[in-house]
Coordinates of C-alpha atoms in Angstrom, one line a residue:
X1 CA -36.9 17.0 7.5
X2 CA -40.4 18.7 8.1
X3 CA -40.6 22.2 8.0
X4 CA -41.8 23.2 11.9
X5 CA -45.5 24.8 12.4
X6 CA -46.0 27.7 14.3
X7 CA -49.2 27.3 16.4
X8 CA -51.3 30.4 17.3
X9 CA -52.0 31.0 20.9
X10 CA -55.5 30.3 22.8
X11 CA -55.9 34.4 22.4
X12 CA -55.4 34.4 19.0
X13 CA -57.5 31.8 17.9
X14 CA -60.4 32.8 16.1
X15 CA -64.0 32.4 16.5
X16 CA -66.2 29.9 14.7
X17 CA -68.3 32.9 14.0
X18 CA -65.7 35.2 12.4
X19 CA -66.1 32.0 9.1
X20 CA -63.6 29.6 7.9
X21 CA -60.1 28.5 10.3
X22 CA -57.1 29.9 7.9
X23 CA -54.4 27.5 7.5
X24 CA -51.7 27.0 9.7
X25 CA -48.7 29.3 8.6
X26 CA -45.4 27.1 7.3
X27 CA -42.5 28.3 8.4
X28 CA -39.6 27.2 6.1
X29 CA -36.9 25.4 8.1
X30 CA -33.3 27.3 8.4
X31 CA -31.2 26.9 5.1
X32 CA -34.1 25.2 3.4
X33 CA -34.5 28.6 1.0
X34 CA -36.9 28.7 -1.8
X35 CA -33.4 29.0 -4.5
X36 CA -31.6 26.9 -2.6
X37 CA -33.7 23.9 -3.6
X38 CA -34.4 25.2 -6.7
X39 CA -30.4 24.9 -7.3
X40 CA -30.7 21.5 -6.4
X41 CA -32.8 20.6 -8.6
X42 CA -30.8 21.7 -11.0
X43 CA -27.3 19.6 -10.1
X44 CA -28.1 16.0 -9.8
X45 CA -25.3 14.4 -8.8
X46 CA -25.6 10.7 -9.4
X47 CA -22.7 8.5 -7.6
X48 CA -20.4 8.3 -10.1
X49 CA -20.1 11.8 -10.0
X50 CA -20.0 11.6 -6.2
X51 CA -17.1 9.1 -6.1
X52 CA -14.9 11.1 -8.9
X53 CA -15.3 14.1 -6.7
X54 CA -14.0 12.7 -3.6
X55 CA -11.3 11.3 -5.6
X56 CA -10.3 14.3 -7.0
X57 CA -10.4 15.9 -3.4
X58 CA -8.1 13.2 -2.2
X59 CA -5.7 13.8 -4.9
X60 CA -5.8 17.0 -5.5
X61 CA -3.6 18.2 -2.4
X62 CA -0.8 15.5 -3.3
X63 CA -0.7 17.1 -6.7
X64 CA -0.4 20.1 -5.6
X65 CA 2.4 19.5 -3.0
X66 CA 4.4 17.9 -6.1
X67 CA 4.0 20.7 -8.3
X68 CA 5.3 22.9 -5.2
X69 CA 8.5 20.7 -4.9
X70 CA 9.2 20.7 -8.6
X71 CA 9.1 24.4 -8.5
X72 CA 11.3 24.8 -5.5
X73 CA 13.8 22.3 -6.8
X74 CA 13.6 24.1 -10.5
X75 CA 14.0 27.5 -8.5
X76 CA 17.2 26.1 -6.4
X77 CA 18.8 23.7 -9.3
X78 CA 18.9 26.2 -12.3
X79 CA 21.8 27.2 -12.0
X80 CA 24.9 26.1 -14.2
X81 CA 26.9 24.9 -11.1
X82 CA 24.3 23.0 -9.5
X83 CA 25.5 19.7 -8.7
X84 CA 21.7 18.5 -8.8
X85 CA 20.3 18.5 -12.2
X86 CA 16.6 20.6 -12.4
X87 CA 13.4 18.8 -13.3
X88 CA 13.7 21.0 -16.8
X89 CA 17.0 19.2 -17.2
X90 CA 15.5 15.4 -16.0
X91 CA 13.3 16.0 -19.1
X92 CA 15.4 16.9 -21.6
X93 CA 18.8 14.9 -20.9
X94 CA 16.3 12.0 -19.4
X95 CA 13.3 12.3 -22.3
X96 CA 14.1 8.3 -23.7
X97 CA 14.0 6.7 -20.7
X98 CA 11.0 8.5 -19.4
X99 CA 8.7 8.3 -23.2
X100 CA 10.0 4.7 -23.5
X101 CA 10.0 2.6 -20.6
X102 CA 8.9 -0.4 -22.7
X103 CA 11.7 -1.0 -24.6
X104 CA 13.0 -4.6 -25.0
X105 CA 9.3 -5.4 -23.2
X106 CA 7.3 -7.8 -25.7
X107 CA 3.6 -9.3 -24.7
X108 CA 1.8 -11.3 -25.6
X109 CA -1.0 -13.8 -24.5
X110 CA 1.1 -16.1 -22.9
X111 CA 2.8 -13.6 -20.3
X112 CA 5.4 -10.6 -20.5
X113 CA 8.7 -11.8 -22.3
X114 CA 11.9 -9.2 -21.4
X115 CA 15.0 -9.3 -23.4
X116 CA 18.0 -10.8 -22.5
X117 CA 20.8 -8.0 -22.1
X118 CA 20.9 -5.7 -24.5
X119 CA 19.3 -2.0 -24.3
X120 CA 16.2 -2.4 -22.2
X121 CA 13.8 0.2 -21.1
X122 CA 13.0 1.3 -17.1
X123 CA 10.2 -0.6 -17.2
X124 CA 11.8 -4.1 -18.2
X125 CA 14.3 -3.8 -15.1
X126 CA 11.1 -3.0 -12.9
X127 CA 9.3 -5.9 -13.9
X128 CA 12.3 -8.3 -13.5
X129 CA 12.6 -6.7 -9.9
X130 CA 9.1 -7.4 -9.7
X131 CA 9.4 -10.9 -10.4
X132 CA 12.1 -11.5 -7.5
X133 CA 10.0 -9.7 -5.2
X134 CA 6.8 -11.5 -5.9
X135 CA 8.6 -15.4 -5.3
X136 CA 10.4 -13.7 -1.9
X137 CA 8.0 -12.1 -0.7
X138 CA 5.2 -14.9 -1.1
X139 CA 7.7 -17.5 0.9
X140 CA 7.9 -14.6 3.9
X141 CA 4.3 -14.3 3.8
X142 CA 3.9 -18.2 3.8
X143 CA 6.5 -19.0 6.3
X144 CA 5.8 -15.6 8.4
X145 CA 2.4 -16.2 9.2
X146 CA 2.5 -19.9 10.2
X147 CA 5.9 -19.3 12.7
X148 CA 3.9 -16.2 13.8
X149 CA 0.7 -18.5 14.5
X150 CA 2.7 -21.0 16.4
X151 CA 4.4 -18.8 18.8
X152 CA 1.6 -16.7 19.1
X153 CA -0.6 -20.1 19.8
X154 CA 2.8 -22.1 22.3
X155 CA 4.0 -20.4 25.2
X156 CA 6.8 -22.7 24.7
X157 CA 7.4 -22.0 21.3
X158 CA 7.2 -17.8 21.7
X159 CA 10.5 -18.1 24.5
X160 CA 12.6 -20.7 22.4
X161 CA 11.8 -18.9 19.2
X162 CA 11.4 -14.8 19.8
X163 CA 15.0 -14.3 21.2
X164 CA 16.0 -15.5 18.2
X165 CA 13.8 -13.6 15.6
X166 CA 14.5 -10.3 17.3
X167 CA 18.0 -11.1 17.3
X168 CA 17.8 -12.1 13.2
X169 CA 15.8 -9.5 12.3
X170 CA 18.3 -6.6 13.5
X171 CA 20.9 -7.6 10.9
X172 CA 20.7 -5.3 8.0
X173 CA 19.7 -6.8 4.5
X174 CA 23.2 -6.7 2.8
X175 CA 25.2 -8.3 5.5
X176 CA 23.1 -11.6 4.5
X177 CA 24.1 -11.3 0.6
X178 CA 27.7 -12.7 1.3
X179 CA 26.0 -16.0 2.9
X180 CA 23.1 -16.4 0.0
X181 CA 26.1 -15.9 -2.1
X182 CA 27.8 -19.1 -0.6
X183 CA 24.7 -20.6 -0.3
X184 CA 23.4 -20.1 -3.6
X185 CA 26.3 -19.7 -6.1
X186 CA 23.9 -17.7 -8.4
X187 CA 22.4 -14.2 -7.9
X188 CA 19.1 -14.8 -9.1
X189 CA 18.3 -17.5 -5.6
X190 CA 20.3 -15.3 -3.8
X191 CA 18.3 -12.1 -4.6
X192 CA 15.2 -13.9 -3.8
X193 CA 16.8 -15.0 -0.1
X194 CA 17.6 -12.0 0.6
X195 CA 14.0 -10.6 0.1
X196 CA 12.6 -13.7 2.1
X197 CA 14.7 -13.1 4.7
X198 CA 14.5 -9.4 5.2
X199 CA 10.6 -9.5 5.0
X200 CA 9.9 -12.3 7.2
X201 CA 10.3 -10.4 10.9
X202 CA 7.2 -8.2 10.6
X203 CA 5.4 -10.5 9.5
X204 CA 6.2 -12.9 11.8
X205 CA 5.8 -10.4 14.7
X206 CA 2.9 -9.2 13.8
X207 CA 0.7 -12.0 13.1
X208 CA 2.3 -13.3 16.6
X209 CA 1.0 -10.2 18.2
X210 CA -2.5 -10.5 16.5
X211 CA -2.6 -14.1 18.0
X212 CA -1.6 -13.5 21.8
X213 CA -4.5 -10.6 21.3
X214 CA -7.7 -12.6 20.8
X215 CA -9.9 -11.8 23.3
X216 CA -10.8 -14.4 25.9
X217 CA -14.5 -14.7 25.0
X218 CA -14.0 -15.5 21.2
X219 CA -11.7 -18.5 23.2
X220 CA -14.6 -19.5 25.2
X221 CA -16.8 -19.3 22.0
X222 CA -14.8 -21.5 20.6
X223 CA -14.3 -24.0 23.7
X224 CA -18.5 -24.2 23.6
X225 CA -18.8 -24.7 20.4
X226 CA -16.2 -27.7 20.4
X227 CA -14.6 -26.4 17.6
X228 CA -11.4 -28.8 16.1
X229 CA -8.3 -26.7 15.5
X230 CA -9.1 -26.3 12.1
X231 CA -12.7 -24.6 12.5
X232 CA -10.7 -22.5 15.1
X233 CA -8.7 -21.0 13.0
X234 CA -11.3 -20.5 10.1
X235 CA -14.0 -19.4 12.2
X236 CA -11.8 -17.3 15.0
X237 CA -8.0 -16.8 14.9
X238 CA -8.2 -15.8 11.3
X239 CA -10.8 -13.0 11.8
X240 CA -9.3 -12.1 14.6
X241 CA -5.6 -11.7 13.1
X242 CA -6.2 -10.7 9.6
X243 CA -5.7 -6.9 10.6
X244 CA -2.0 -8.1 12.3
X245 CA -1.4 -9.7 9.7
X246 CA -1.9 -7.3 6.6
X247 CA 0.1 -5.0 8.6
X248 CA 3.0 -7.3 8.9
X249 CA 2.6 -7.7 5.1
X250 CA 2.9 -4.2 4.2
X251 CA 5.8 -3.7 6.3
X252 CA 7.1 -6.8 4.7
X253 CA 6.2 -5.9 1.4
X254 CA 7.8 -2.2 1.5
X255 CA 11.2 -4.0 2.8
X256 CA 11.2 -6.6 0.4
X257 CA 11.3 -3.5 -2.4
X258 CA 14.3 -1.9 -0.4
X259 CA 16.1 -5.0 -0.1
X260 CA 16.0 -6.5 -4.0
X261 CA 17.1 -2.3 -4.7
X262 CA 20.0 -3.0 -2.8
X263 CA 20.4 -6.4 -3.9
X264 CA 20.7 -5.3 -7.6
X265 CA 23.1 -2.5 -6.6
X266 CA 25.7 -4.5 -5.3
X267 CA 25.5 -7.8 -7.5
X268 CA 24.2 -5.8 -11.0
X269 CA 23.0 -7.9 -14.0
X270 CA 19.3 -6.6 -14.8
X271 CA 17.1 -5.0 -12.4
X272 CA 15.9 -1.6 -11.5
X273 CA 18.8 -2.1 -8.6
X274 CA 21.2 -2.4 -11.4
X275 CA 20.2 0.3 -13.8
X276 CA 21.0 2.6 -11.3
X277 CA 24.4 2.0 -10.3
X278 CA 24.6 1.9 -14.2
X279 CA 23.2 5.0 -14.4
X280 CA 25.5 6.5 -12.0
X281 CA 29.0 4.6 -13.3
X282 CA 27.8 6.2 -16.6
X283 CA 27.5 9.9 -15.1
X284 CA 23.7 9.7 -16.5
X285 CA 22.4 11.4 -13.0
X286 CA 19.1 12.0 -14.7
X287 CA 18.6 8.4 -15.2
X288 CA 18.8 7.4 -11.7
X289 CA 16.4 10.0 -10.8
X290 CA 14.1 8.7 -13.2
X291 CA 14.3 5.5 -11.7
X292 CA 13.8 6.8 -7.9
X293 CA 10.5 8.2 -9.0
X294 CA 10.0 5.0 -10.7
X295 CA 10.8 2.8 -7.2
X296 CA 9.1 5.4 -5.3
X297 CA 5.6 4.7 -7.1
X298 CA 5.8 1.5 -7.4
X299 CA 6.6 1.0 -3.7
X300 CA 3.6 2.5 -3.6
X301 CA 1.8 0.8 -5.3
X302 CA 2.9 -2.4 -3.9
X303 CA 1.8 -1.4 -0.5
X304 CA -1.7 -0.1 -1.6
X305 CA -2.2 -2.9 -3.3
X306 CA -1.7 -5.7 -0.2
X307 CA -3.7 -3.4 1.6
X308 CA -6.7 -3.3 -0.3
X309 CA -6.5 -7.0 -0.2
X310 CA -6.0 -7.0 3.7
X311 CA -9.3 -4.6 3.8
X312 CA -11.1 -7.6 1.5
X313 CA -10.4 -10.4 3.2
X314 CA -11.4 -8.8 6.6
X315 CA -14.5 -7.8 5.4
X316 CA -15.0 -11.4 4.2
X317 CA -13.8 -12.9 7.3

């Protein structure tokens, strides 16, 4: 910004006869000091530099939080008779598990091969949970979004169908694994069932709701333009929706994780599900608090993750 001029007043000005006009005097704008620029100068901070310093301000307060709740739970878990074991005590009766996770894990450049039974590390049973949750949760997400389009798009679709759905979609997840059981006769189909159908609803509902909230003009843009159902949803209902929709996915997404956890509980096998009932039949308490830490970050990575994607196609769209 320009520094400001000071004018001199019709009094002050001088005569032609007294010689030359002086200059006009510059005074520097507020906070624009002489060192301060000079400083300046001195730091320049390209945008690399920019972007690792707003990352490390974003992530700096979670890591400081953590490192407050480790100390409190050190501080209140020390103790000999402490049913909970310490952080210090995760570490050292837990150190395996956490320095190996990869253990029975082989890859190669065909794809990640686990081994069957045997001693496998933390990170095998979260991939194989992985792999249930990716076919479930890609059928809700299919399914989902085209039930939510056509009772978002029929009047007489949305009162045969909703009742239903909200009706469904109050049952907890467990109370359907006795009927994929029956259904199925195997636990690997009926794990993936039970992630379809616990992560179907929000999807469902929400990319209904993004539907019966297009606003009327981009429906008369699209009666002018005589677009074909098609173009319509290209052009209009998916640009419109896409926000609806990635938030029914993340919802989706985050219960699909709970539900295959539970899954693996009850019907055991492989799984991070499974290693912690293991864990806790074998009075290895450390281990299944290892593999909390291990669901909690990848649920949350599972989340970022579709929404990231959700923030890419709407800018696309």
């Amino acid at each position: 910004m320009t520094s400001p001029v000071r004018l001199a007043s019709a009094q002050d000005a001088p005569s032609p006869k007294d010689g030359p006009l002086p200059q006009a005097e510059i005074i520097p704008y507020p906070g624009a000091h002489p060192a301060a620029a000079e400083m300046k100068k001195g730091f320049d901070f390209s945008p690399v530099t920019d972007r690792l310093r707003d990352a490390a301000l974003a992530v700096l307060p979670t890591l400081l939080m953590i490192a407050a709740l480790l100390m409190v739970w050190e501080m209140a878990c020390s103790s000999e008779t402490s049913s909970l074991p310490a952080p210090s005590k995760v570490w050292t009766e837990s150190k395996e598990v956490i320095l190996n996770p990869l253990k029975g894990v082989e890859m190669d450049g065909i794809g990640i091969k686990i081994q069957e039974g045997g001693d496998v590390g933390i990170a095998g049973h979260v991939l194989t949970s992985l792999k249930r949750v990716a076919v479930g949760f890609s059928l809700s997400a299919i399914f989902g979004i085209a039930l939510g389009i056509l009772i978002g798009q029929s009047k007489f679709a949305y009162r045969a169908l909703d009742p239903l759905f909200q009706i469904l979609r109050t049952v907890p997840p467990l109370a359907w694994l006795p009927i994929s059981l029956a259904i199925f006769q195997q636990a690997q189909p009926s794990a993936i069932f039970l992630i379809f159908i616990t992560a179907i609803w929000p999807v469902i509902l929400n990319t209904a709701a993004g539907v019966q909230n297009i606003p009327a003009t981009y429906r008369n843009v699209g009666r002018v333009l005589s677009l074909n159902p098609f173009e319509y949803f290209i052009k209009i209902m998916l640009p419109a929706t896409v926000p609806h929709m990635f938030t029914g996915l993340r919802i989706g997404v985050g219960m699909s994780w709970l539900a295959i956890v539970a899954a693996e509980m009850v019907q055991g096998g492989t799984g991070i599900g499974f290693f912690i009932w293991d864990s806790y039949n074998s009075s290895l308490l450390t281990d299944t608090i290892v593999a909390l830490a291990w669901i909690g970050v990848v649920g949350f990575a599972l989340d970022r993750i579709v929404g990231w994607i959700g923030r890419r196609i709407a800018r696309q769209a």
